[in-house]
Amino acid sequence: MNRRRPSWLSLIVGAAIVAAPALLLAASEPNAPWRLPEEASTYAGRIDGIFNLILWITGIVFFLVEITLLVFLFKYRAKAGGRATYTHGSNRLEVIWTIIPALILVFLAVVSQDSWAYIRNHFPSSGTVIDITAEQFAWNIRYPGPDGKLNTDDDIVTLNQLHFPVDKPALINLHSKDVIHSFFLPEFRIKQDAVPGMTTRVWVQAKHTGNWEIACAELCGLGHYRMKGYLTVDTPEGFQKWLAETAAENKTESK
Amino acid sequence: MSEAVAVAHGHGVHAAPTSFWRKYVFSLDHKVIGIQYMSYSLFMLVIGGLLAMLVRWQLAFPGRPLAFMGKIVPAGMPGGVMLPEFYNSLFTMHATIMIFFAIMPLLIGAFGNYVVPLQIGARDMAFPRLNMMSFWTAVPGAFLIIASFFVEGGAAQSGWTSYAPLSAIQPKGQTLWLLALLVLGISSLLTAVNFITTIINLRAPGMHFFRMPLTVWALFIDAILLLLALPVLSAAMIMLLFDRILHTTFFLPAGLIVSGAAWTNAGGGQPLLWQHLFWFFGHPEVYIMILPAMGIVSDVMAVFARKPIFGYRSMAYAMCGIAGLGWIVWGHHMFQSGMNPYLGTTFMISTMVIAVPSAIKTFNWLGTLWRGQIHFTTPMLNAIAFVAMFAIGGLSGIFMASTPVDIFIHDTYFIVGHIHYVLFGGSLFGAFAGLYFWFPKMFGRKMSETWGKVHFWLSLIFFNGVMFPMHILGMRGMQRRIYDYTQYSHLKGLQPLNIFMSFSAFALGVSQIVLIVNFFWSLKFGERVGNNPWRANTLEWQTTSPPPHENFAEIPIVYHGPYEYSVPGMAEDYLPQTQPASAPLSSH
């Protein structure tokens, strides 16, 4: 059918072609209020990279679907005496729009798997070992003392105050005394449930020194919203100094 | 007609009731039961919506008193200030009521009951008495869930997912929550058995499986999902109930210390077992809620685009695919749970794959509109909104399917945004489409188109005003189920956005008054429109509006599929399934 496309249709399609990348670029603007938080860990960039890749792919699909929908609604609105085209479909088209999403989704799965394995399966062989036991509504944090072993008398313990040094992996063992909690450091892109009866593990390496808040991401009771901890990433020297000070405080309290 | 079908038709026959109780209360008629389910679910929808309003008040103005609420619920909001435990009850009950007591009964109980026998040309459900029992079993479920607000300690507070051990150590309201869902589960199982039997056995002569409307296909697959998924949840809930009251330890590991004291009945159990069992039901449940809406939207779209559904068979196969794959994706809710990370990979791949049939359906709906004659009636507007909003919900699901991305967005508002685009943007717009579409069949009168459109546009605008910013909150790291996010310095700046969302939510709630008024006004004063006002093909439109007792004067004979619109060479642009075609119909 040789129908001349109306000019408004060209305008809508043209505007969409310009608007779609512009909006997606605006979404990627580093200082925009809807951006992901700062990337404070070494692997936050990996997660953000996949997030942005998915955002671009789904963003383009979203605009294509919604613009196609709008164009069809305008173009094929009922007209007096008009009649719809009688067709039950097209196998070729259906095969095409089955295979393309399938390939994109398999590609995303493969890309995601690489980072998932890096973050969750390949634990660094050395680093600062930390034991965290969650309870309603606090984080009990424990470091090995001078003997280098956890759960001995010389352990260094704090409440809600997590420290680890910059540029060195922190190897965190998570436990829970009561219900399920979730250890969440948004800027470090790390989240892991602490489950009673089992130990879960997570590792993280800070890119720079600073202070952040630890949140609980799993509903754990009426005080869930105030189960807040504080993370300080120190220089290696600063961390050793803090550890020594905390050990001394522990000794004073135990006397 | 096969012997089985013939026998089954005889089986469905029952005498017209004469007494008030038999006609309107303990009715065996699927149409009355459908309307009973509709009243039930719309009532619960209002309650669920009001709870959401309170949640949004707290999120807009954390800790600010709401004086009149202090008088209504002094225990939960003393002086009008919401307590954290009451807040936890509110979102738990909002989700529970919306999912189990509003959306499911509306889509399956109301539309399914009303439409399925009519669309397949049956006189009633296969087991009318069982059908009545299904509804009257659901009623005590609603009483139990509402009553839970009034017991000591208040209603359940551990989220609709009720993760153990939290749900095992909660106050009494959690026990009522479990009992309510167990009762409702029985009702749903009875319904599922009835739907499957009815659709297999009571189809009219000529109504082959691939001549069934997609609404029937969707409800058939839905019933199978329900039948297989619900017992797993019921078993898990019985185990949790035992943990709570009989001191078993299915979900409670040894050494639990709660509030500084050893928990007496802890030992040997696994908290993750609850999650596996819950999500084995919980993930298919999302499809249970969206599939009927997909079916309704397909029917509505074909009628108002005056076109056959693009790729009818693949639409049915896609629903089968969604149902099949729905069983092997539950673990994507558990990527951060402590489950073995290698399992995360498996579940990521299956979750990515399940997006494909959803994509097929979306493209086929677009294909249905292509070269159509689109009539922008209220049902059609809602069906179009379904496609537009479901696309957002489907696409945002890909983020959480990706295991590394899920590390960040899991348990944030991004997830809340996603599920609301699927369940409000999807299921509820689908339900609105069905309501406006079948209202003339149910009551013989049409709902006001003008007020229907007002309701549609207000709902669409304010729905997006509430739900779209949820993705932004999630991207900023705002956890879900959080009573006061301003406790966190990195979340304080989100208050203006939360205020905007809350006012959109209040406006969305108020917009539904338009629907309620239109519904009742149209019952009395709506335009009388005859048997087939939309000039539709399916069998329900080939009988009177409302249909008589036992639906059809004679069981109809079906000659072709349900979507033969704009067939070339015909004077009319529709060809009812009961009318033979004068020339062979094309499949392409």
PDB file of C-alpha atoms in Angstrom, chain B residues 44-274:
ATOM      1  CA  MET B  44     -10.630  -5.463  49.757  1.00  0.00           C
ATOM      2  CA  LEU B  45      -9.029  -3.294  47.065  1.00  0.00           C
ATOM      3  CA  VAL B  46     -10.333  -0.216  48.871  1.00  0.00           C
ATOM      4  CA  ILE B  47      -8.955  -1.468  52.204  1.00  0.00           C
ATOM      5  CA  GLY B  48      -5.583  -2.305  50.645  1.00  0.00           C
ATOM      6  CA  GLY B  49      -5.501   1.120  49.002  1.00  0.00           C
ATOM      7  CA  LEU B  50      -6.275   2.936  52.261  1.00  0.00           C
ATOM      8  CA  LEU B  51      -3.394   1.111  53.962  1.00  0.00           C
ATOM      9  CA  ALA B  52      -1.106   2.283  51.148  1.00  0.00           C
ATOM     10  CA  MET B  53      -2.225   5.882  51.781  1.00  0.00           C
ATOM     11  CA  LEU B  54      -1.066   5.614  55.398  1.00  0.00           C
ATOM     12  CA  VAL B  55       2.257   4.126  54.310  1.00  0.00           C
ATOM     13  CA  ARG B  56       2.724   7.031  51.902  1.00  0.00           C
ATOM     14  CA  TRP B  57       1.867   9.573  54.612  1.00  0.00           C
ATOM     15  CA  GLN B  58       4.673   8.238  56.792  1.00  0.00           C
ATOM     16  CA  LEU B  59       7.106   8.210  53.871  1.00  0.00           C
ATOM     17  CA  ALA B  60       6.248  11.785  52.903  1.00  0.00           C
ATOM     18  CA  PHE B  61       6.448  13.155  56.449  1.00  0.00           C
ATOM     19  CA  PRO B  62       8.229  10.678  58.728  1.00  0.00           C
ATOM     20  CA  GLY B  63       6.920  11.031  62.257  1.00  0.00           C
ATOM     21  CA  ARG B  64       4.460  13.856  61.505  1.00  0.00           C
ATOM     22  CA  PRO B  65       1.175  13.282  63.391  1.00  0.00           C
ATOM     23  CA  LEU B  66      -2.078  12.612  61.614  1.00  0.00           C
ATOM     24  CA  ALA B  67      -4.466  13.697  64.363  1.00  0.00           C
ATOM     25  CA  PHE B  68      -7.646  11.879  63.286  1.00  0.00           C
ATOM     26  CA  MET B  69      -5.770   8.587  62.941  1.00  0.00           C
ATOM     27  CA  GLY B  70      -4.746   8.890  66.565  1.00  0.00           C
ATOM     28  CA  LYS B  71      -8.413   8.494  67.440  1.00  0.00           C
ATOM     29  CA  ILE B  72      -9.081   5.655  65.004  1.00  0.00           C
ATOM     30  CA  VAL B  73      -6.006   3.524  65.816  1.00  0.00           C
ATOM     31  CA  PRO B  74      -4.653   4.809  69.136  1.00  0.00           C
ATOM     32  CA  ALA B  75      -2.500   1.693  69.620  1.00  0.00           C
ATOM     33  CA  GLY B  76      -0.737   2.022  66.272  1.00  0.00           C
ATOM     34  CA  MET B  77      -0.685   5.807  66.007  1.00  0.00           C
ATOM     35  CA  PRO B  78      -0.798   7.286  69.544  1.00  0.00           C
ATOM     36  CA  GLY B  79      -1.464  10.990  69.220  1.00  0.00           C
ATOM     37  CA  GLY B  80      -1.521  10.461  65.454  1.00  0.00           C
ATOM     38  CA  VAL B  81       2.202   9.598  65.283  1.00  0.00           C
ATOM     39  CA  MET B  82       2.773   6.274  63.540  1.00  0.00           C
ATOM     40  CA  LEU B  83       4.749   3.677  65.477  1.00  0.00           C
ATOM     41  CA  PRO B  84       7.366   1.656  63.546  1.00  0.00           C
ATOM     42  CA  GLU B  85       5.632  -1.633  64.332  1.00  0.00           C
ATOM     43  CA  PHE B  86       2.340  -0.251  62.989  1.00  0.00           C
ATOM     44  CA  TYR B  87       4.124   0.922  59.853  1.00  0.00           C
ATOM     45  CA  ASN B  88       5.489  -2.612  59.397  1.00  0.00           C
ATOM     46  CA  SER B  89       1.937  -3.963  59.753  1.00  0.00           C
ATOM     47  CA  LEU B  90       0.631  -1.474  57.210  1.00  0.00           C
ATOM     48  CA  PHE B  91       2.905  -2.439  54.323  1.00  0.00           C
ATOM     49  CA  THR B  92       2.663  -6.131  55.207  1.00  0.00           C
ATOM     50  CA  MET B  93      -1.109  -6.017  55.132  1.00  0.00           C
ATOM     51  CA  HIS B  94      -1.249  -3.717  52.102  1.00  0.00           C
ATOM     52  CA  ALA B  95       0.716  -6.220  50.021  1.00  0.00           C
ATOM     53  CA  THR B  96      -1.054  -9.266  51.445  1.00  0.00           C
ATOM     54  CA  ILE B  97      -4.515  -7.831  50.895  1.00  0.00           C
ATOM     55  CA  MET B  98      -3.754  -6.516  47.422  1.00  0.00           C
ATOM     56  CA  ILE B  99      -2.173  -9.759  46.213  1.00  0.00           C
ATOM     57  CA  PHE B 100      -4.318 -12.427  47.838  1.00  0.00           C
ATOM     58  CA  PHE B 101      -7.590 -10.667  48.620  1.00  0.00           C
ATOM     59  CA  ALA B 102      -7.948  -8.119  45.795  1.00  0.00           C
ATOM     60  CA  ILE B 103      -6.075  -8.917  42.574  1.00  0.00           C
ATOM     61  CA  MET B 104      -6.409 -12.706  42.635  1.00  0.00           C
ATOM     62  CA  PRO B 105     -10.130 -12.783  43.509  1.00  0.00           C
ATOM     63  CA  LEU B 106     -10.820  -9.990  41.020  1.00  0.00           C
ATOM     64  CA  LEU B 107      -9.032 -11.514  38.050  1.00  0.00           C
ATOM     65  CA  ILE B 108      -9.654 -15.190  38.738  1.00  0.00           C
ATOM     66  CA  GLY B 109     -12.691 -15.281  41.029  1.00  0.00           C
ATOM     67  CA  ALA B 110     -14.696 -12.475  39.451  1.00  0.00           C
ATOM     68  CA  PHE B 111     -13.759 -12.397  35.757  1.00  0.00           C
ATOM     69  CA  GLY B 112     -12.817 -16.074  35.603  1.00  0.00           C
ATOM     70  CA  ASN B 113     -16.053 -17.244  37.144  1.00  0.00           C
ATOM     71  CA  TYR B 114     -18.219 -14.899  35.154  1.00  0.00           C
ATOM     72  CA  VAL B 115     -16.563 -15.246  31.794  1.00  0.00           C
ATOM     73  CA  VAL B 116     -15.102 -18.757  31.424  1.00  0.00           C
ATOM     74  CA  PRO B 117     -18.354 -20.776  31.143  1.00  0.00           C
ATOM     75  CA  LEU B 118     -19.819 -18.109  28.863  1.00  0.00           C
ATOM     76  CA  GLN B 119     -16.760 -17.948  26.603  1.00  0.00           C
ATOM     77  CA  ILE B 120     -16.525 -21.723  26.188  1.00  0.00           C
ATOM     78  CA  GLY B 121     -20.273 -22.126  25.722  1.00  0.00           C
ATOM     79  CA  ALA B 122     -21.034 -23.980  28.952  1.00  0.00           C
ATOM     80  CA  ARG B 123     -24.107 -23.726  31.117  1.00  0.00           C
ATOM     81  CA  ASP B 124     -22.076 -23.329  34.305  1.00  0.00           C
ATOM     82  CA  MET B 125     -18.887 -24.487  35.971  1.00  0.00           C
ATOM     83  CA  ALA B 126     -18.308 -28.230  36.116  1.00  0.00           C
ATOM     84  CA  PHE B 127     -18.893 -28.252  39.876  1.00  0.00           C
ATOM     85  CA  PRO B 128     -21.333 -25.453  40.778  1.00  0.00           C
ATOM     86  CA  ARG B 129     -21.575 -26.498  44.431  1.00  0.00           C
ATOM     87  CA  LEU B 130     -17.797 -26.536  44.746  1.00  0.00           C
ATOM     88  CA  ASN B 131     -17.790 -23.110  43.120  1.00  0.00           C
ATOM     89  CA  MET B 132     -20.139 -21.760  45.784  1.00  0.00           C
ATOM     90  CA  MET B 133     -17.958 -23.348  48.451  1.00  0.00           C
ATOM     91  CA  SER B 134     -14.868 -21.680  46.959  1.00  0.00           C
ATOM     92  CA  PHE B 135     -16.383 -18.256  47.452  1.00  0.00           C
ATOM     93  CA  TRP B 136     -17.747 -18.934  50.904  1.00  0.00           C
ATOM     94  CA  THR B 137     -14.362 -20.338  51.939  1.00  0.00           C
ATOM     95  CA  ALA B 138     -12.711 -17.109  50.831  1.00  0.00           C
ATOM     96  CA  VAL B 139     -15.007 -15.018  53.036  1.00  0.00           C
ATOM     97  CA  PRO B 140     -13.665 -16.224  56.410  1.00  0.00           C
ATOM     98  CA  GLY B 141     -10.182 -15.635  55.004  1.00  0.00           C
ATOM     99  CA  ALA B 142     -11.037 -11.950  54.646  1.00  0.00           C
ATOM    100  CA  PHE B 143     -12.519 -11.860  58.161  1.00  0.00           C
ATOM    101  CA  LEU B 144      -9.371 -13.428  59.590  1.00  0.00           C
ATOM    102  CA  ILE B 145      -7.016 -11.040  57.851  1.00  0.00           C
ATOM    103  CA  ILE B 146      -9.028  -7.977  58.912  1.00  0.00           C
ATOM    104  CA  ALA B 147      -9.440  -9.343  62.443  1.00  0.00           C
ATOM    105  CA  SER B 148      -5.679  -9.623  62.747  1.00  0.00           C
ATOM    106  CA  PHE B 149      -5.501  -5.824  63.119  1.00  0.00           C
ATOM    107  CA  PHE B 150      -7.423  -6.093  66.373  1.00  0.00           C
ATOM    108  CA  VAL B 151      -5.461  -8.783  68.212  1.00  0.00           C
ATOM    109  CA  GLU B 152      -2.825  -8.106  70.823  1.00  0.00           C
ATOM    110  CA  GLY B 153       0.363  -6.843  69.188  1.00  0.00           C
ATOM    111  CA  GLY B 154      -1.434  -5.915  65.960  1.00  0.00           C
ATOM    112  CA  ALA B 155      -1.395  -7.425  62.496  1.00  0.00           C
ATOM    113  CA  ALA B 156       1.494  -9.313  60.901  1.00  0.00           C
ATOM    114  CA  GLN B 157       4.634  -7.211  60.607  1.00  0.00           C
ATOM    115  CA  SER B 158       7.098  -9.321  58.656  1.00  0.00           C
ATOM    116  CA  GLY B 159       6.278  -8.343  55.087  1.00  0.00           C
ATOM    117  CA  TRP B 160       4.135 -10.298  52.631  1.00  0.00           C
ATOM    118  CA  THR B 161       7.067 -12.687  52.225  1.00  0.00           C
ATOM    119  CA  SER B 162       7.063 -13.380  55.996  1.00  0.00           C
ATOM    120  CA  TYR B 163      10.655 -14.531  56.132  1.00  0.00           C
ATOM    121  CA  ALA B 164      11.445 -16.817  59.041  1.00  0.00           C
ATOM    122  CA  PRO B 165      12.724 -16.556  61.759  1.00  0.00           C
ATOM    123  CA  LEU B 166      11.196 -13.042  62.044  1.00  0.00           C
ATOM    124  CA  SER B 167       7.742 -14.385  61.195  1.00  0.00           C
ATOM    125  CA  ALA B 168       8.172 -17.143  63.784  1.00  0.00           C
ATOM    126  CA  ILE B 169       8.762 -14.713  66.651  1.00  0.00           C
ATOM    127  CA  GLN B 170       6.152 -12.070  65.743  1.00  0.00           C
ATOM    128  CA  PRO B 171       2.977 -11.333  67.772  1.00  0.00           C
ATOM    129  CA  LYS B 172      -0.342 -13.154  67.350  1.00  0.00           C
ATOM    130  CA  GLY B 173      -1.374 -11.237  64.229  1.00  0.00           C
ATOM    131  CA  GLN B 174       1.097 -13.364  62.273  1.00  0.00           C
ATOM    132  CA  THR B 175      -0.796 -16.524  63.270  1.00  0.00           C
ATOM    133  CA  LEU B 176      -4.028 -15.046  61.938  1.00  0.00           C
ATOM    134  CA  TRP B 177      -2.158 -14.024  58.774  1.00  0.00           C
ATOM    135  CA  LEU B 178      -1.110 -17.643  58.276  1.00  0.00           C
ATOM    136  CA  LEU B 179      -4.599 -18.972  58.994  1.00  0.00           C
ATOM    137  CA  ALA B 180      -6.191 -16.439  56.634  1.00  0.00           C
ATOM    138  CA  LEU B 181      -3.893 -17.423  53.790  1.00  0.00           C
ATOM    139  CA  LEU B 182      -4.353 -21.116  54.463  1.00  0.00           C
ATOM    140  CA  VAL B 183      -8.123 -20.691  54.262  1.00  0.00           C
ATOM    141  CA  LEU B 184      -7.803 -18.609  51.118  1.00  0.00           C
ATOM    142  CA  GLY B 185      -5.464 -21.241  49.692  1.00  0.00           C
ATOM    143  CA  ILE B 186      -8.172 -23.882  50.081  1.00  0.00           C
ATOM    144  CA  SER B 187     -10.605 -21.603  48.270  1.00  0.00           C
ATOM    145  CA  SER B 188      -8.134 -21.032  45.427  1.00  0.00           C
ATOM    146  CA  LEU B 189      -7.417 -24.741  45.076  1.00  0.00           C
ATOM    147  CA  LEU B 190     -11.120 -25.517  44.791  1.00  0.00           C
ATOM    148  CA  THR B 191     -11.420 -22.796  42.151  1.00  0.00           C
ATOM    149  CA  ALA B 192      -8.436 -24.140  40.228  1.00  0.00           C
ATOM    150  CA  VAL B 193      -9.836 -27.674  40.141  1.00  0.00           C
ATOM    151  CA  ASN B 194     -13.154 -26.330  38.923  1.00  0.00           C
ATOM    152  CA  PHE B 195     -11.612 -24.185  36.166  1.00  0.00           C
ATOM    153  CA  ILE B 196      -9.439 -26.995  34.834  1.00  0.00           C
ATOM    154  CA  THR B 197     -12.304 -29.484  34.812  1.00  0.00           C
ATOM    155  CA  THR B 198     -14.692 -26.984  33.251  1.00  0.00           C
ATOM    156  CA  ILE B 199     -12.354 -25.928  30.476  1.00  0.00           C
ATOM    157  CA  ILE B 200     -11.327 -29.477  29.599  1.00  0.00           C
ATOM    158  CA  ASN B 201     -14.823 -30.981  29.707  1.00  0.00           C
ATOM    159  CA  LEU B 202     -17.491 -28.375  29.108  1.00  0.00           C
ATOM    160  CA  ARG B 203     -16.389 -26.669  25.909  1.00  0.00           C
ATOM    161  CA  ALA B 204     -19.179 -26.232  23.388  1.00  0.00           C
ATOM    162  CA  PRO B 205     -19.142 -28.348  20.212  1.00  0.00           C
ATOM    163  CA  GLY B 206     -16.442 -27.011  17.903  1.00  0.00           C
ATOM    164  CA  MET B 207     -14.662 -25.091  20.679  1.00  0.00           C
ATOM    165  CA  HIS B 208     -11.228 -26.685  20.193  1.00  0.00           C
ATOM    166  CA  PHE B 209      -8.426 -25.564  22.450  1.00  0.00           C
ATOM    167  CA  PHE B 210      -7.116 -23.292  19.708  1.00  0.00           C
ATOM    168  CA  ARG B 211     -10.508 -21.706  19.267  1.00  0.00           C
ATOM    169  CA  MET B 212     -10.679 -20.595  22.882  1.00  0.00           C
ATOM    170  CA  PRO B 213     -10.393 -16.878  23.627  1.00  0.00           C
ATOM    171  CA  LEU B 214      -7.049 -15.959  25.201  1.00  0.00           C
ATOM    172  CA  THR B 215      -8.815 -15.058  28.460  1.00  0.00           C
ATOM    173  CA  VAL B 216      -9.832 -18.705  28.775  1.00  0.00           C
ATOM    174  CA  TRP B 217      -6.340 -19.844  27.833  1.00  0.00           C
ATOM    175  CA  ALA B 218      -4.876 -17.550  30.472  1.00  0.00           C
ATOM    176  CA  LEU B 219      -7.259 -18.733  33.179  1.00  0.00           C
ATOM    177  CA  PHE B 220      -6.686 -22.371  32.237  1.00  0.00           C
ATOM    178  CA  ILE B 221      -2.921 -21.992  32.594  1.00  0.00           C
ATOM    179  CA  ASP B 222      -3.487 -19.929  35.722  1.00  0.00           C
ATOM    180  CA  ALA B 223      -5.515 -22.700  37.316  1.00  0.00           C
ATOM    181  CA  ILE B 224      -2.760 -25.227  36.589  1.00  0.00           C
ATOM    182  CA  LEU B 225      -0.200 -22.878  38.146  1.00  0.00           C
ATOM    183  CA  LEU B 226      -2.406 -22.427  41.202  1.00  0.00           C
ATOM    184  CA  LEU B 227      -2.993 -26.139  41.561  1.00  0.00           C
ATOM    185  CA  LEU B 228       0.720 -26.911  41.550  1.00  0.00           C
ATOM    186  CA  ALA B 229       2.115 -23.877  43.378  1.00  0.00           C
ATOM    187  CA  LEU B 230      -0.344 -23.322  46.208  1.00  0.00           C
ATOM    188  CA  PRO B 231       0.163 -26.641  48.020  1.00  0.00           C
ATOM    189  CA  VAL B 232       3.853 -25.789  48.403  1.00  0.00           C
ATOM    190  CA  LEU B 233       3.005 -22.491  50.073  1.00  0.00           C
ATOM    191  CA  SER B 234       0.321 -24.129  52.170  1.00  0.00           C
ATOM    192  CA  ALA B 235       2.795 -26.761  53.357  1.00  0.00           C
ATOM    193  CA  ALA B 236       5.324 -24.057  54.225  1.00  0.00           C
ATOM    194  CA  MET B 237       2.679 -22.075  56.108  1.00  0.00           C
ATOM    195  CA  ILE B 238       1.602 -25.130  58.094  1.00  0.00           C
ATOM    196  CA  MET B 239       5.254 -25.709  59.008  1.00  0.00           C
ATOM    197  CA  LEU B 240       5.601 -22.089  60.112  1.00  0.00           C
ATOM    198  CA  LEU B 241       2.372 -22.361  62.064  1.00  0.00           C
ATOM    199  CA  PHE B 242       3.788 -25.437  63.817  1.00  0.00           C
ATOM    200  CA  ASP B 243       6.986 -23.512  64.574  1.00  0.00           C
ATOM    201  CA  ARG B 244       4.891 -20.766  66.137  1.00  0.00           C
ATOM    202  CA  ILE B 245       2.420 -22.778  68.163  1.00  0.00           C
ATOM    203  CA  LEU B 246       3.711 -26.350  68.506  1.00  0.00           C
ATOM    204  CA  HIS B 247       7.375 -25.396  69.006  1.00  0.00           C
ATOM    205  CA  THR B 248       8.730 -27.341  66.068  1.00  0.00           C
ATOM    206  CA  THR B 249      11.874 -25.957  64.434  1.00  0.00           C
ATOM    207  CA  PHE B 250      11.462 -26.262  60.673  1.00  0.00           C
ATOM    208  CA  PHE B 251      12.816 -22.772  60.104  1.00  0.00           C
ATOM    209  CA  LEU B 252      14.591 -22.056  63.403  1.00  0.00           C
ATOM    210  CA  PRO B 253      18.280 -22.890  63.724  1.00  0.00           C
ATOM    211  CA  ALA B 254      19.951 -23.732  67.011  1.00  0.00           C
ATOM    212  CA  GLY B 255      21.308 -20.963  69.203  1.00  0.00           C
ATOM    213  CA  LEU B 256      18.853 -18.163  68.415  1.00  0.00           C
ATOM    214  CA  ILE B 257      19.144 -15.291  70.876  1.00  0.00           C
ATOM    215  CA  VAL B 258      16.214 -12.896  70.709  1.00  0.00           C
ATOM    216  CA  SER B 259      16.215  -9.707  72.796  1.00  0.00           C
ATOM    217  CA  GLY B 260      19.162 -11.036  74.787  1.00  0.00           C
ATOM    218  CA  ALA B 261      17.522 -14.336  75.741  1.00  0.00           C
ATOM    219  CA  ALA B 262      17.852 -17.781  74.184  1.00  0.00           C
ATOM    220  CA  TRP B 263      14.797 -18.600  72.058  1.00  0.00           C
ATOM    221  CA  THR B 264      13.267 -21.658  73.638  1.00  0.00           C
ATOM    222  CA  ASN B 265      12.141 -23.577  70.570  1.00  0.00           C
ATOM    223  CA  ALA B 266      15.195 -23.107  68.364  1.00  0.00           C
ATOM    224  CA  GLY B 267      17.266 -25.906  66.925  1.00  0.00           C
ATOM    225  CA  GLY B 268      18.067 -27.644  63.693  1.00  0.00           C
ATOM    226  CA  GLY B 269      15.920 -25.671  61.267  1.00  0.00           C
ATOM    227  CA  GLN B 270      16.886 -23.669  58.172  1.00  0.00           C
ATOM    228  CA  PRO B 271      15.675 -20.091  57.591  1.00  0.00           C
ATOM    229  CA  LEU B 272      16.459 -20.406  53.880  1.00  0.00           C
ATOM    230  CA  LEU B 273      14.061 -23.356  53.600  1.00  0.00           C
ATOM    231  CA  TRP B 274      11.171 -20.921  54.089  1.00  0.00           C
TER     232      TRP B 274
END
